[in-house]
mmCIF file of C-alpha atoms in Angstrom:
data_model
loop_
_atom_site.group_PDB
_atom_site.id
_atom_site.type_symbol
_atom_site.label_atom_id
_atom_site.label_comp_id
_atom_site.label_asym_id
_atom_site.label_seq_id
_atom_site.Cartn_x
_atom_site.Cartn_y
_atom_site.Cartn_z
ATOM 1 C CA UNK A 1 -33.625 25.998 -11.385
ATOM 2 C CA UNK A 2 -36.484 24.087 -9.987
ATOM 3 C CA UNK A 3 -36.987 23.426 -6.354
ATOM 4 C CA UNK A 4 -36.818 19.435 -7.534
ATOM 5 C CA UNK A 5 -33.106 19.722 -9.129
ATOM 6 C CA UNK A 6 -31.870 22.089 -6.072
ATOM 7 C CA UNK A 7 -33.437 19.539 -3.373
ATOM 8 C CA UNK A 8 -31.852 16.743 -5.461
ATOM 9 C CA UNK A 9 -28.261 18.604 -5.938
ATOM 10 C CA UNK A 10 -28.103 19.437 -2.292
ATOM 11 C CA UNK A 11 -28.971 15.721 -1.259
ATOM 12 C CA UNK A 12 -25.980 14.426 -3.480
ATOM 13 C CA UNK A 13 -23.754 17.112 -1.539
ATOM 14 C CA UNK A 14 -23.066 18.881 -4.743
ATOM 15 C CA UNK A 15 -21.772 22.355 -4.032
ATOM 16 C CA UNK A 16 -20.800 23.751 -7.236
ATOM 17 C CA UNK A 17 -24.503 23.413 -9.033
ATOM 18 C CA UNK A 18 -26.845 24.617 -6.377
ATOM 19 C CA UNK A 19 -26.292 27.927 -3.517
ATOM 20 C CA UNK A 20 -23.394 28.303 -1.697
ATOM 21 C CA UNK A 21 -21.050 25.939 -0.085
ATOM 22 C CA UNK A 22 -21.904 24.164 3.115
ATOM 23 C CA UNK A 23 -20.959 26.092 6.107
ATOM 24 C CA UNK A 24 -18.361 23.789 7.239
ATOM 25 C CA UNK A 25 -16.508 24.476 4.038
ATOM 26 C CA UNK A 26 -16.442 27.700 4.622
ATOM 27 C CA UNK A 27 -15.496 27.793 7.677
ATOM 28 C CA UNK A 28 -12.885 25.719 6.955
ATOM 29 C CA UNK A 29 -11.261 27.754 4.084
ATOM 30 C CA UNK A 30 -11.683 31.088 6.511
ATOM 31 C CA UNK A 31 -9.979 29.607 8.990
ATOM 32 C CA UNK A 32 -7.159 27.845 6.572
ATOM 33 C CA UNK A 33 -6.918 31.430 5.108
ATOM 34 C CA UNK A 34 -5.795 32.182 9.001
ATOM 35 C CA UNK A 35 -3.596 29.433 9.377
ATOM 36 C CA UNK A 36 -1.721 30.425 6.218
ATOM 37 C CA UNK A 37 -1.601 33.892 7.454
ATOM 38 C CA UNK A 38 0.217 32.486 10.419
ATOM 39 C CA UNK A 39 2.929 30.843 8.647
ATOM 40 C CA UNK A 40 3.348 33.548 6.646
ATOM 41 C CA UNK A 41 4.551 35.489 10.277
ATOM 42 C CA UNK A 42 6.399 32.507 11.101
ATOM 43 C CA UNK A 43 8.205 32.811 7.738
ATOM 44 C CA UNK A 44 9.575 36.005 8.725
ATOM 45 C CA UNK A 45 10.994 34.691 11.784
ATOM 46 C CA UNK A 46 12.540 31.449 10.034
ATOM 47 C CA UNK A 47 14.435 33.972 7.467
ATOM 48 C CA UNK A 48 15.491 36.173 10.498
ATOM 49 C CA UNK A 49 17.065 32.979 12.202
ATOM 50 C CA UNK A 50 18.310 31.660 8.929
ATOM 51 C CA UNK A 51 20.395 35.146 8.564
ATOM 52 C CA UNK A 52 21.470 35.445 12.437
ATOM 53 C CA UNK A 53 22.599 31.791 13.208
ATOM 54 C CA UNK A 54 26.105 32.460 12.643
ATOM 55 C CA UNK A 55 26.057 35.071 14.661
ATOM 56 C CA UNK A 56 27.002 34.069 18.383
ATOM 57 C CA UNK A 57 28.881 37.179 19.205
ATOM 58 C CA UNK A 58 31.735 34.614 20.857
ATOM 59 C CA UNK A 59 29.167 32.970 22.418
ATOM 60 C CA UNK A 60 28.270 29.315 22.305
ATOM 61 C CA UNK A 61 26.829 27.750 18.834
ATOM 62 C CA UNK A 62 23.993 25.545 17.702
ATOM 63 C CA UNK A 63 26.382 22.585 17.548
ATOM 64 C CA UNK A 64 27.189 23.293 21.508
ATOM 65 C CA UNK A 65 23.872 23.543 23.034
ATOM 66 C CA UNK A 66 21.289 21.670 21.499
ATOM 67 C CA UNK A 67 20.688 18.442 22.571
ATOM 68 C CA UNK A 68 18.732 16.229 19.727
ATOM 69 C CA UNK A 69 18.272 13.194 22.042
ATOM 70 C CA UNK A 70 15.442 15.484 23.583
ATOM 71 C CA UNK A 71 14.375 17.250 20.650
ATOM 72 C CA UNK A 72 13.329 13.536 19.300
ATOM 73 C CA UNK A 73 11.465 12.784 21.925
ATOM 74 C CA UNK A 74 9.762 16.446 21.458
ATOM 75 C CA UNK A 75 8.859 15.785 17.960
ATOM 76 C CA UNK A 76 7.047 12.399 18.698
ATOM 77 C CA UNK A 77 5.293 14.105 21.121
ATOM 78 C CA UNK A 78 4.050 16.578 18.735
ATOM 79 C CA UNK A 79 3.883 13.509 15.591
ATOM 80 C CA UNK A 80 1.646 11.238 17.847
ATOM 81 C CA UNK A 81 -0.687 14.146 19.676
ATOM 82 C CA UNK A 82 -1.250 14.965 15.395
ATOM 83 C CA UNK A 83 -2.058 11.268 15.288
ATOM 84 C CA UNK A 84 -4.945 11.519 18.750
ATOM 85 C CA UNK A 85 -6.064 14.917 17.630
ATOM 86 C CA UNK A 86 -6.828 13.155 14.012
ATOM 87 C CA UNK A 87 -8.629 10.246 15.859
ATOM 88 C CA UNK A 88 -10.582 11.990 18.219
ATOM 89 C CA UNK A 89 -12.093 13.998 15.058
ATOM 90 C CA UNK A 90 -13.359 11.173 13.635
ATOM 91 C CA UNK A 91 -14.820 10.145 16.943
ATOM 92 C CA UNK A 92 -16.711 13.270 17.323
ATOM 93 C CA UNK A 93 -17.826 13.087 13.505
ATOM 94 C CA UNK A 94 -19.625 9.513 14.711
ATOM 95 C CA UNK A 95 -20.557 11.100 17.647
ATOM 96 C CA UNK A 96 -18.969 8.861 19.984
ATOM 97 C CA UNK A 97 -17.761 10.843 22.839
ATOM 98 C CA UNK A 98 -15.719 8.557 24.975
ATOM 99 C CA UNK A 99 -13.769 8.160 21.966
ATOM 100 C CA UNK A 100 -13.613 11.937 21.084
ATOM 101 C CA UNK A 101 -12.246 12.389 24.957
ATOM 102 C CA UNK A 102 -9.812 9.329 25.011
ATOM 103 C CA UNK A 103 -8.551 11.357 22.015
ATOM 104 C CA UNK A 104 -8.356 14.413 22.644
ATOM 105 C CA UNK A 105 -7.219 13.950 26.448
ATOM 106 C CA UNK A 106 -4.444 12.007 25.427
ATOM 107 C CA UNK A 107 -3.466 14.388 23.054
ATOM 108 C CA UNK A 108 -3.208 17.140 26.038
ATOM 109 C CA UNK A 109 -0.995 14.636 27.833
ATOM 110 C CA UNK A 110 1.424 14.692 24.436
ATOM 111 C CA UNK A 111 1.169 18.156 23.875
ATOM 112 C CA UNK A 112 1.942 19.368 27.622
ATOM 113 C CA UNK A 113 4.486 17.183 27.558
ATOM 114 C CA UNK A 114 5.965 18.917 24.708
ATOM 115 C CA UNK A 115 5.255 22.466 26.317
ATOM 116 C CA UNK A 116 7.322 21.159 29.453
ATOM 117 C CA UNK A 117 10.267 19.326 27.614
ATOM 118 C CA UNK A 118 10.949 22.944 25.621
ATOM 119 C CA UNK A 119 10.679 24.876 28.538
ATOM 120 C CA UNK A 120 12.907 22.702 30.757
ATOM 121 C CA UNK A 121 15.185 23.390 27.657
ATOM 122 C CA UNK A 122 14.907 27.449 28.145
ATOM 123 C CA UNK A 123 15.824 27.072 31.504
ATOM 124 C CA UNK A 124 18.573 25.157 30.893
ATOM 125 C CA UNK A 125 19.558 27.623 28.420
ATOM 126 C CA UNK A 126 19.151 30.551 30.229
ATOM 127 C CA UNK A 127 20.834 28.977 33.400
ATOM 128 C CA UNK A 128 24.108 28.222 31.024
ATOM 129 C CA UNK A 129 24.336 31.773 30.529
ATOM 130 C CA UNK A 130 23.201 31.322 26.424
ATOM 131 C CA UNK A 131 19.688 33.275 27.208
ATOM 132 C CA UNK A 132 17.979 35.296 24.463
ATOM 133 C CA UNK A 133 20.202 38.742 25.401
ATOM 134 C CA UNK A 134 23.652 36.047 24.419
ATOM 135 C CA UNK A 135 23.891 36.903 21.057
ATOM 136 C CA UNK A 136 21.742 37.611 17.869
ATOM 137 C CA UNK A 137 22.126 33.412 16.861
ATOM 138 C CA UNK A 138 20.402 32.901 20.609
ATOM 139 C CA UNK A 139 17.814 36.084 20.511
ATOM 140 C CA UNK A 140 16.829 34.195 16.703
ATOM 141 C CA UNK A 141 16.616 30.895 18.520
ATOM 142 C CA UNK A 142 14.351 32.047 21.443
ATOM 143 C CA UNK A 143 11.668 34.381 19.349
ATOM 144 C CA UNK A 144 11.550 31.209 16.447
ATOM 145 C CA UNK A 145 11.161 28.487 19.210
ATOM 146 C CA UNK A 146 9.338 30.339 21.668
ATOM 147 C CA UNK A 147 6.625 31.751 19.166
ATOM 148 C CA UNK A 148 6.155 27.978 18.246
ATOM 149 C CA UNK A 149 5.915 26.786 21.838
ATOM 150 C CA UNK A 150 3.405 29.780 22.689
ATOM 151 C CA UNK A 151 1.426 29.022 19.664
ATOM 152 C CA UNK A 152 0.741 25.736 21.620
ATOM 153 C CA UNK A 153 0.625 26.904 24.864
ATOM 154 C CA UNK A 154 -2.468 29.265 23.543
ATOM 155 C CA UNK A 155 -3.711 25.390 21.396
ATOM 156 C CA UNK A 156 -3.464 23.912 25.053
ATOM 157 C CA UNK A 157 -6.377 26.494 26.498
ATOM 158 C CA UNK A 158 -8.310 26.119 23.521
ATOM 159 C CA UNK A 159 -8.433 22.614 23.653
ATOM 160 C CA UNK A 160 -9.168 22.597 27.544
ATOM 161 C CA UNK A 161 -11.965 25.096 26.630
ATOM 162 C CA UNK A 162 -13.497 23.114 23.252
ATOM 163 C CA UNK A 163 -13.237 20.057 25.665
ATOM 164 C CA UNK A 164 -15.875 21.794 28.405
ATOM 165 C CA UNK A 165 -17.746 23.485 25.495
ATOM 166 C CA UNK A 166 -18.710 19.574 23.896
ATOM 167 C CA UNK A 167 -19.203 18.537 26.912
ATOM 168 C CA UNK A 168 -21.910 20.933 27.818
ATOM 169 C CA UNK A 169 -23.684 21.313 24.238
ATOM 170 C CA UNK A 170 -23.097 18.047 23.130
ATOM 171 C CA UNK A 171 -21.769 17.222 19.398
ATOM 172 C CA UNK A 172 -23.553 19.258 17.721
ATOM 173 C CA UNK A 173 -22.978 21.071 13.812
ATOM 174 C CA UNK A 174 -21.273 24.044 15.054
ATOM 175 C CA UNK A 175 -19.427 22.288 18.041
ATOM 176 C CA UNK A 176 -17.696 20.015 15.426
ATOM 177 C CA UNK A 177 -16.923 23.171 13.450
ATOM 178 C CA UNK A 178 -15.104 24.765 15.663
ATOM 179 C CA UNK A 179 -13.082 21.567 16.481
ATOM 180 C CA UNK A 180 -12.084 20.794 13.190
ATOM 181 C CA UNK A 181 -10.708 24.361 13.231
ATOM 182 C CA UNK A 182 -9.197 23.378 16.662
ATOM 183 C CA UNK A 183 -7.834 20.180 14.804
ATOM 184 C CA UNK A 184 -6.056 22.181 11.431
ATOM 185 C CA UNK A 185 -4.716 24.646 14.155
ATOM 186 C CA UNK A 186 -3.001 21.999 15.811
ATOM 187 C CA UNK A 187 -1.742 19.695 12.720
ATOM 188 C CA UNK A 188 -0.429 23.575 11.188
ATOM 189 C CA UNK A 189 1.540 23.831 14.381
ATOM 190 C CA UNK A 190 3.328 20.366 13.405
ATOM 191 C CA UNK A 191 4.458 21.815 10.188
ATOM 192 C CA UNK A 192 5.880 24.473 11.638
ATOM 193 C CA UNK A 193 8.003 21.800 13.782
ATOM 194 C CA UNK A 194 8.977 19.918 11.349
ATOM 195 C CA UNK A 195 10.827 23.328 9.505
ATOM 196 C CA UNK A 196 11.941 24.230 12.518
ATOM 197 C CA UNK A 197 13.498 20.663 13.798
ATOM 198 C CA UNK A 198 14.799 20.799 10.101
ATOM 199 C CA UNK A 199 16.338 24.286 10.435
ATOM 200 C CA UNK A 200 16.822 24.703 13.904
ATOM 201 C CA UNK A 201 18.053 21.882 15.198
ATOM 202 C CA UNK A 202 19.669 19.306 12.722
ATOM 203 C CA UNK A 203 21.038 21.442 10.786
ATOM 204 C CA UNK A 204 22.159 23.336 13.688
ATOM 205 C CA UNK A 205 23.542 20.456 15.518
ATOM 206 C CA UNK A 206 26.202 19.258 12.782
ATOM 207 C CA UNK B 1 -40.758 14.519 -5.477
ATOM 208 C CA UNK B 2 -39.436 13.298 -2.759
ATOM 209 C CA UNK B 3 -40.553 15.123 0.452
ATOM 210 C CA UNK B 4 -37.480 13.609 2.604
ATOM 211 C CA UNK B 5 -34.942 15.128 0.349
ATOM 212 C CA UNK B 6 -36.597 18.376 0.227
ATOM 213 C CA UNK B 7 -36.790 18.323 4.605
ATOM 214 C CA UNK B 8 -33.364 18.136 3.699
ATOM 215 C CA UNK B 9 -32.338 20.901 1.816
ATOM 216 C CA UNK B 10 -34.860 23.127 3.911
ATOM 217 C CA UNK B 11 -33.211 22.222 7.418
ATOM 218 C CA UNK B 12 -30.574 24.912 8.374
ATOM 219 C CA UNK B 13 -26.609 24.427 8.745
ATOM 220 C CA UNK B 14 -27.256 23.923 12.316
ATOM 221 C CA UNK B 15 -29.922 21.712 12.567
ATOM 222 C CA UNK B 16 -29.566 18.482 14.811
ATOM 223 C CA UNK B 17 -30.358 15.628 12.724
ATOM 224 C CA UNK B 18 -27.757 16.874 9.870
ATOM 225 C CA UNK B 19 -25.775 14.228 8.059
ATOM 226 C CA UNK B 20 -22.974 11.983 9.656
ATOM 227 C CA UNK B 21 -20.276 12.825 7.330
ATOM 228 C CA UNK B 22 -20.910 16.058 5.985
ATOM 229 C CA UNK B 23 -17.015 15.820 4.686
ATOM 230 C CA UNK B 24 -14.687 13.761 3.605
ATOM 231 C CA UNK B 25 -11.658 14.113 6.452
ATOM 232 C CA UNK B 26 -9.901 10.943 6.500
ATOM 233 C CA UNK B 27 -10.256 7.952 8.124
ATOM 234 C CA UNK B 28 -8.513 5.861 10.918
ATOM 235 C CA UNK B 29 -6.188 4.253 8.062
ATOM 236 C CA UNK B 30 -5.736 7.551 6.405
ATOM 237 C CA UNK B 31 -4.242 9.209 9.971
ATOM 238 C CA UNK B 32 -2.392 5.854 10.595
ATOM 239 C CA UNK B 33 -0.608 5.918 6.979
ATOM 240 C CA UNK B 34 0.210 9.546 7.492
ATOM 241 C CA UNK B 35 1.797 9.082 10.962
ATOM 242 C CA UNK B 36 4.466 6.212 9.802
ATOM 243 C CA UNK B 37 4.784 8.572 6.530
ATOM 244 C CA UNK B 38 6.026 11.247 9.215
ATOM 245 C CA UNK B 39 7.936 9.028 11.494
ATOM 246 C CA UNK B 40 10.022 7.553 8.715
ATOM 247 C CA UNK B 41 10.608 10.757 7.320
ATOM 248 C CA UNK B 42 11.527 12.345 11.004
ATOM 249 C CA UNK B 43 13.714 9.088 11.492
ATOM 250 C CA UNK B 44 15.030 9.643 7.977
ATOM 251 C CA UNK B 45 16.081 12.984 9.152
ATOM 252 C CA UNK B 46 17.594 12.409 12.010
ATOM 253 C CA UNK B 47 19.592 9.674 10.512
ATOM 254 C CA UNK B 48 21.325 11.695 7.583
ATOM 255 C CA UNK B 49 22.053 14.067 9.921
ATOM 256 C CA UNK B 50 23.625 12.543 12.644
ATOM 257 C CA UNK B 51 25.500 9.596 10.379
ATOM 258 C CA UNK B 52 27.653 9.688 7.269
ATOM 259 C CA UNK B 53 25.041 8.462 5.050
ATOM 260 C CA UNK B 54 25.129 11.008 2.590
ATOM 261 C CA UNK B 55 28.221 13.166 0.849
ATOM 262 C CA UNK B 56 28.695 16.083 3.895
ATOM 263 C CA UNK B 57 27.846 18.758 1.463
ATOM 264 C CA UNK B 58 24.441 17.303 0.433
ATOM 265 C CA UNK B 59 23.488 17.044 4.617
ATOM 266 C CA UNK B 60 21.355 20.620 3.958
ATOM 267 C CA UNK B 61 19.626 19.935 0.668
ATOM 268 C CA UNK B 62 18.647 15.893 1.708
ATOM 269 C CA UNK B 63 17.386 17.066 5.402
ATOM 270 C CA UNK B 64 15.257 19.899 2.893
ATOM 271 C CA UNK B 65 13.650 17.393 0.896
ATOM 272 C CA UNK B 66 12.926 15.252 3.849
ATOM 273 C CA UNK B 67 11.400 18.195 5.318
ATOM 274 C CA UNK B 68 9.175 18.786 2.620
ATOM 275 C CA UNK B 69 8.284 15.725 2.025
ATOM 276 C CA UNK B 70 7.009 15.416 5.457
ATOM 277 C CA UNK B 71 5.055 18.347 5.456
ATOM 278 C CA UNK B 72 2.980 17.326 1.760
ATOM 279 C CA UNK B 73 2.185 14.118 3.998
ATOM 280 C CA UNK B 74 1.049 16.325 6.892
ATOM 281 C CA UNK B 75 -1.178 18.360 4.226
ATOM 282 C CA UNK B 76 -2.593 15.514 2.746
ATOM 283 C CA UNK B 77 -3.215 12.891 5.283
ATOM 284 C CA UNK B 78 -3.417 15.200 8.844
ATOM 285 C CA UNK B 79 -5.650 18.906 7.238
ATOM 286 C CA UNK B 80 -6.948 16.717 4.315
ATOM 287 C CA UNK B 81 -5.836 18.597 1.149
ATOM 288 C CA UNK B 82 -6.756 16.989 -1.788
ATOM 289 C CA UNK B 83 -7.666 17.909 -5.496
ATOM 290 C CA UNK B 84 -11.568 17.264 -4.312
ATOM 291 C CA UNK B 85 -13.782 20.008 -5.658
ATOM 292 C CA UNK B 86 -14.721 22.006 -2.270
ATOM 293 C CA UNK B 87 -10.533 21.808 -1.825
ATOM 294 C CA UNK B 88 -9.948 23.798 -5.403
ATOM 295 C CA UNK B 89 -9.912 27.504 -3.245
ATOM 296 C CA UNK B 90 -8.072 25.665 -0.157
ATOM 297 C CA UNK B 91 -5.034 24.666 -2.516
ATOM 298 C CA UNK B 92 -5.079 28.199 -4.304
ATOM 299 C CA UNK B 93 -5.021 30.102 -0.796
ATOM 300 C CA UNK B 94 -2.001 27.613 -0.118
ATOM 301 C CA UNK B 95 -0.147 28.188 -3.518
ATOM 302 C CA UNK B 96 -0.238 31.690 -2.411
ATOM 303 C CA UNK B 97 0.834 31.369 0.761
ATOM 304 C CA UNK B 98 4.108 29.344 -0.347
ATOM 305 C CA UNK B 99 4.530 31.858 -2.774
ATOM 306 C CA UNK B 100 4.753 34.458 0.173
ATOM 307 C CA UNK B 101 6.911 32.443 2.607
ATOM 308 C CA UNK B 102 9.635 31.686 -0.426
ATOM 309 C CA UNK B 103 9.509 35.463 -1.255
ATOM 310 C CA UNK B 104 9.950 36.189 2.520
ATOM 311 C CA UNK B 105 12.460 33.473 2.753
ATOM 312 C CA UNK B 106 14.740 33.530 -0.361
ATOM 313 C CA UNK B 107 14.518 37.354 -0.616
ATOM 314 C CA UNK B 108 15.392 38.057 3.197
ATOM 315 C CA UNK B 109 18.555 35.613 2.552
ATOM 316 C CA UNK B 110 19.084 37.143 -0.930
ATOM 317 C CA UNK B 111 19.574 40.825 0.574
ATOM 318 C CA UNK B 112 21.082 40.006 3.576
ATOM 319 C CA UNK B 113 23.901 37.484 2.186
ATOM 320 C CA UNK B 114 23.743 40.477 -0.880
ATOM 321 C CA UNK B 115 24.481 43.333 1.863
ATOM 322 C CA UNK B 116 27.220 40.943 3.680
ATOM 323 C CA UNK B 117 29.108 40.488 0.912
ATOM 324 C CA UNK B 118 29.424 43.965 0.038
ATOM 325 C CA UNK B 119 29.707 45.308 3.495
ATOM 326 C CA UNK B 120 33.294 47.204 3.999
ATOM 327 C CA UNK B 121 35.383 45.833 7.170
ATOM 328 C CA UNK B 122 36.430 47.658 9.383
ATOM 329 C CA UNK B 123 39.893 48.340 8.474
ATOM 330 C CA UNK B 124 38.299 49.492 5.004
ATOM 331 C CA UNK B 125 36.233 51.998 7.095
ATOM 332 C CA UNK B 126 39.238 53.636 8.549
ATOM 333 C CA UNK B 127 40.985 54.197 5.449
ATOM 334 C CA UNK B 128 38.274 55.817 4.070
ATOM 335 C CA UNK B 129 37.936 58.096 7.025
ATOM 336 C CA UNK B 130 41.455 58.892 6.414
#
């Protein structure tokens, strides 16, 4: 191929024709290849609750303990910090970094506040005697949930971290990389919610 | 030829002045769509479960297709899956990966509802031990 047709290719953002893909899409499909990995362990630990949750030993059931008044306002949490993390993206792809930290601050705000509404909920479990040693439906309950709400506890850091990391290096190629893997771990961690609201919790509560 | 284009296709992954949009990933109408997508279909699901809306016995299978309905919209309007042509090996890894989770799934709740049924009861137990 001559240099002309490859300078040409790469200028129309054509992949396929010339060399290999940028390395945004790469990184991207690594780090999707994770994130599928990840629900893949999650999967296991949906099936194991989906066998135990008739199992309370005599102790109390899904329909007694969870209250979906709270787990609503949990999931908008967790709907609208998707929506800030999606927006401060696009700031940082413009390069407009008031934006990019209105964004991504407020989505901090949603998701702590999601981190603290589930663990006032363990407490409240625990103190009601229906703690993970209860019964198999309860140990299911606290390993699914829990794994979730440490999977955001651990997107919490990284945000704090990819916060101080833009601000120091400004937003450049391989900061925005490693935010828009920041920003496909977080919108994977919604899907997980929604199966497990689904699962967990509404079908639970009937 | 043009000696812009060619500055271009010289200058490394991680040079400074690369383009704005080096991908497609939505736009502030794309992320708003996809949010009242999800909030309907969260609403949707909170409403057949906690009303009479639909026949008792269908409760599980409508809350499943709400479910999964709502996570297509977070695919395709939050991570930005599409049928584009630098997505082909994203939706492949992901046809694999469902293909995992429903074996997980299906096949945990196959063998264990399998090994249930077939389990002896106690009293069964004894007389055998008799």
């Amino acid at each position: 191929m001559s240099a002309h047709a490859h300078a040409e290719s790469a200028h129309a953002g054509d992949t396929t024709a010339a060399g290999p893909a940028p390395v945004r899409i790469v990184v991207a499909y690594g780090f999707w290849i994770f994130l599928l990995s990840d629900i893949i362990m999650f999967s296991a630990l949906f099936a194991a609750y989906a066998v135990l949750s008739g199992q309370t030993a005599g102790g109390p059931s899904g329909r007694e303990l969870f209250e979906l008044r709270h787990v609503a306002v949990e999931t908008l949490c967790l709907l609208f910090s998707s929506y800030t993390c999606g927006l401060g993206m696009l700031a940082i792809e413009r390069r407009n970094l008031p934006g990019f930290y209105l964004g991504f601050a407020l989505t901090f705000v949603l998701g702590a506040t999601f981190l603290g509404l589930e663990l006032s909920e363990f407490a409240g479990l625990v103190a009601r005697g229906a703690g993970p040693s209860r019964s198999a439906f309860l140990s299911a309950f606290f390993s699914l949930v829990g794994l979730h709400g440490a999977h955001v506890s651990v997107g919490l850091l990284w945000m704090m971290f990819m916060v101080v990391q833009t601000a120091a290096k400004g937003p450049r190629e391989f900061i925005r990389r490693r935010l828009l893997c920041f920003s496909l771990f977080w919108h994977a961690l919604d899907i997980i919610w929604v199966a497990l609201l689904t699962l967990v919790y509404l079908m639970g509560a009937r | 030829m043009d000696p812009a284009s060619h500055d271009d296709a010289l200058r490394g992954a991680d040079a400074q002045g690369d383009a704005f949009d080096d991908s497609p990933s939505g736009s502030v109408v794309t992320y708003t769509v996809g949010l009242v997508f999800a909030l309907l279909l969260t609403g949707g699901s909170f409403l057949v479960s906690q009303t009479h809306l639909l026949w008792a016995p269908g409760v599980p299978a409508g809350l499943a297709v709400l479910a999964i309905a709502q996570m297509g919209v977070h695919l395709v309007f939050f991570i930005h899956i599409s049928t584009g042509r630098d997505n082909a090996n994203n939706v492949l890894a992901l046809a694999f990966g469902l293909l995992i989770v429903t074996l997980v799934v299906a096949g945990s709740l196959w063998i264990m509802a399998n090994l249930n049924a077939h389990m002896l009861s106690p009293a069964q137990i004894m007389q055998m031990q008799r």
